[in-house]
């Protein structure tokens, strides 16, 4: 079957997103490497490096199932800080928790199955919220942004790393070819799963571009929103503050 999300009622999107991530959970690293030629590792490192997260901070990493961002954040917040990893999908959380435990990363980490649209935390709980390659999958993004703002402490920051709009026309043509012609084939070949890769390529094209997402953050109550493009806008980092 083909995940044509455009034709699916909103209520069912969540279920389908769940299926996609349950089916890719185990091949997740492979998928990221195929999609980005391995560059996602550099994007994530850069994301955490410019996050402004400090020793002692309490950070919520949303859609953090793989543990990639948490593994980079934990050394930054140190022993007196905490990283809470929140993800809607139990399989993704399981993979991430196992992986970080194998690397000896246990204390100061918490794992919570949750929906980014309705966070189970009191107001003003976190110094920072990070979300890498997650917002794209959230059904009601405005609701999620508003709830993220609520759980941040005043002055706290939101950092979103997400696919965005490629800035150069020629590069965009190559990128489309890779995404729609090459990627689903690689997905079938290496992971036995072309549909999930097709969904990912489509969801990337439908995600709000740099300026649109900035406007959504401002409407959700954030200020001082800054945008940085990486790799010609294939991905962008939005940094915003709860004022
Ligand atoms: N942050 C990780 C990374 O960069 O490798 C994982 C990104 S993965 C592409 C997207 C994640 O978003 C999946 O683990 C999925 O379960 C999660 N997700 C999707 N919708 C969500 C929601 N409404 N609330 C929380 N997590 C969600």
CSV table of C-alpha atoms and ligand atoms in Angstrom, one decimal, residues 14 17 21 28 31-32 44 61-69 86-89 92 114-117 131-134 136-139 200, ligand 1:
chain,number,residue,atom,x,y,z
A,14,UNK,CA,-1.2,9.5,13.9
A,17,UNK,CA,2.9,7.7,11.5
A,21,UNK,CA,8.1,4.4,12.7
A,28,UNK,CA,16.5,3.7,11.4
A,31,UNK,CA,17.6,5.0,6.7
A,32,UNK,CA,19.0,8.2,7.9
A,44,UNK,CA,22.8,16.8,14.7
A,61,UNK,CA,14.2,16.2,23.6
A,62,UNK,CA,10.9,15.7,21.8
A,63,UNK,CA,10.5,13.0,19.1
A,64,UNK,CA,13.8,11.8,20.5
A,65,UNK,CA,13.2,8.1,20.1
A,66,UNK,CA,16.5,7.1,18.6
A,67,UNK,CA,18.4,8.8,21.4
A,68,UNK,CA,20.7,10.5,18.9
A,69,UNK,CA,20.2,14.0,20.3
A,86,UNK,CA,9.9,12.1,24.8
A,87,UNK,CA,8.5,10.1,21.8
A,88,UNK,CA,5.0,8.9,20.8
A,89,UNK,CA,6.4,5.5,19.6
A,92,UNK,CA,11.6,4.0,18.8
A,114,UNK,CA,4.1,11.0,25.0
A,115,UNK,CA,2.4,13.1,22.3
A,116,UNK,CA,4.1,16.4,21.6
A,117,UNK,CA,0.6,18.0,21.2
A,131,UNK,CA,13.1,18.5,18.4
A,132,UNK,CA,15.1,16.9,15.6
A,133,UNK,CA,13.3,15.6,12.6
A,134,UNK,CA,10.1,15.3,14.6
A,136,UNK,CA,7.2,17.2,10.5
A,137,UNK,CA,5.4,14.2,11.8
A,138,UNK,CA,3.2,16.0,14.3
A,139,UNK,CA,-0.5,16.3,13.2
A,200,UNK,CA,9.3,10.4,4.3
B,1,LIG,N1,15.0,12.8,16.9
B,1,LIG,C1,15.4,11.5,16.3
B,1,LIG,C2,16.5,11.7,15.3
B,1,LIG,O1,16.7,12.9,14.9
B,1,LIG,O2,17.1,10.8,14.9
B,1,LIG,C3,14.2,10.8,15.7
B,1,LIG,C4,13.5,11.4,14.5
B,1,LIG,S1,12.3,10.4,13.8
B,1,LIG,C5,12.4,10.9,12.1
B,1,LIG,C6,10.7,11.1,14.2
B,1,LIG,C7,10.2,10.7,15.5
B,1,LIG,O3,9.0,11.4,15.8
B,1,LIG,C8,9.7,9.2,15.6
B,1,LIG,O4,10.5,8.6,16.6
B,1,LIG,C9,8.3,9.3,15.9
B,1,LIG,O5,7.8,8.3,16.8
B,1,LIG,C10,8.2,10.6,16.6
B,1,LIG,N2,6.8,11.3,16.6
B,1,LIG,C11,6.0,11.4,15.6
B,1,LIG,N3,4.9,12.0,16.0
B,1,LIG,C12,5.0,12.4,17.3
B,1,LIG,C13,4.3,13.1,18.2
B,1,LIG,N4,3.1,13.6,17.9
B,1,LIG,N5,4.8,13.3,19.5
B,1,LIG,C14,6.0,12.8,19.8
B,1,LIG,N6,6.8,12.1,19.0
B,1,LIG,C15,6.3,11.9,17.7
